Amino acid sequence: MNYITMEQLQHTVPFLPKNADVFIPYLNKTMERYDITTRLRICMFIAQLAHESGGFRYTKELANGRAYEGRRDLGNIHPGDGMKYKGRGLIQCTGRNNYMECSKELFGDINTLLVHPQLLETPQYACLSAGWFWNKMQLNKYADLPDTWRSKKHGYSPFEYITYLINGGQNGLAGREAYYKRAKEIF
């Protein structure tokens, strides 16, 4: 089943790189696997991925990862973990713990991504890791809420709350919302 086409992605993400078409089959497989199949789920998912990946340009965080060094909350307990397990994939999977959990889901073991973290930079696993994170955080249930819903703690709308759960704050909210608005025009 096709949930997204290149035409829809191009409309959603202006100045999309020419090679972005490599993501289309994997985005469709990911959306099928993680039930990101309704209009609002798709629009929110694509908008968040567009922001997190710099408009589908990057599957590896630009920063070197030193900021994550020693971050026990991310499971980075060994020297070099911060740089080795920096953000990768379209939603920027970050930290030893997330790499192990994602590896368990995608490969059936906790070690594949610990040994080969660069796999998350490939189109297939960049997409699948984003779906895994979306599912882990139960973001479909927030995407399904009406726009009038507000989170109890912060008063966020569903889209703002999904941004918070992905990013830990509202970093880049205006850009994310712009992608979301454009996605809703074509989906």
mmCIF file of C-alpha atoms in Angstrom, residues 1 40 57 61-62 65-66 73 85 90 92 103-104 114-115 117 121 148-149 166 168-169 173:
data_model
loop_
_atom_site.group_PDB
_atom_site.id
_atom_site.type_symbol
_atom_site.label_atom_id
_atom_site.label_comp_id
_atom_site.label_asym_id
_atom_site.label_seq_id
_atom_site.Cartn_x
_atom_site.Cartn_y
_atom_site.Cartn_z
ATOM 1 C CA MET A 1 0.000 0.000 0.000
ATOM 2 C CA LEU A 40 -3.355 13.062 10.476
ATOM 3 C CA ARG A 57 18.887 15.731 3.908
ATOM 4 C CA GLU A 61 23.171 14.301 13.454
ATOM 5 C CA LEU A 62 25.513 17.064 12.354
ATOM 6 C CA GLY A 65 27.781 13.747 19.850
ATOM 7 C CA ARG A 66 30.061 14.941 22.642
ATOM 8 C CA ASP A 73 19.777 8.720 31.110
ATOM 9 C CA TYR A 85 25.350 6.652 19.544
ATOM 10 C CA LEU A 90 15.055 10.276 10.227
ATOM 11 C CA GLN A 92 17.459 10.961 15.294
ATOM 12 C CA SER A 103 18.039 -3.057 17.476
ATOM 13 C CA LYS A 104 15.843 -5.511 19.394
ATOM 14 C CA LEU A 114 25.546 -1.276 18.975
ATOM 15 C CA VAL A 115 28.126 -2.808 16.650
ATOM 16 C CA PRO A 117 25.227 2.166 14.451
ATOM 17 C CA GLU A 121 21.936 6.177 8.262
ATOM 18 C CA THR A 148 -8.829 21.162 20.677
ATOM 19 C CA TRP A 149 -7.183 18.624 23.038
ATOM 20 C CA ILE A 166 10.218 13.611 20.133
ATOM 21 C CA GLY A 168 12.024 17.124 24.739
ATOM 22 C CA GLY A 169 10.744 20.647 24.093
ATOM 23 C CA LEU A 173 8.101 24.215 16.357
#
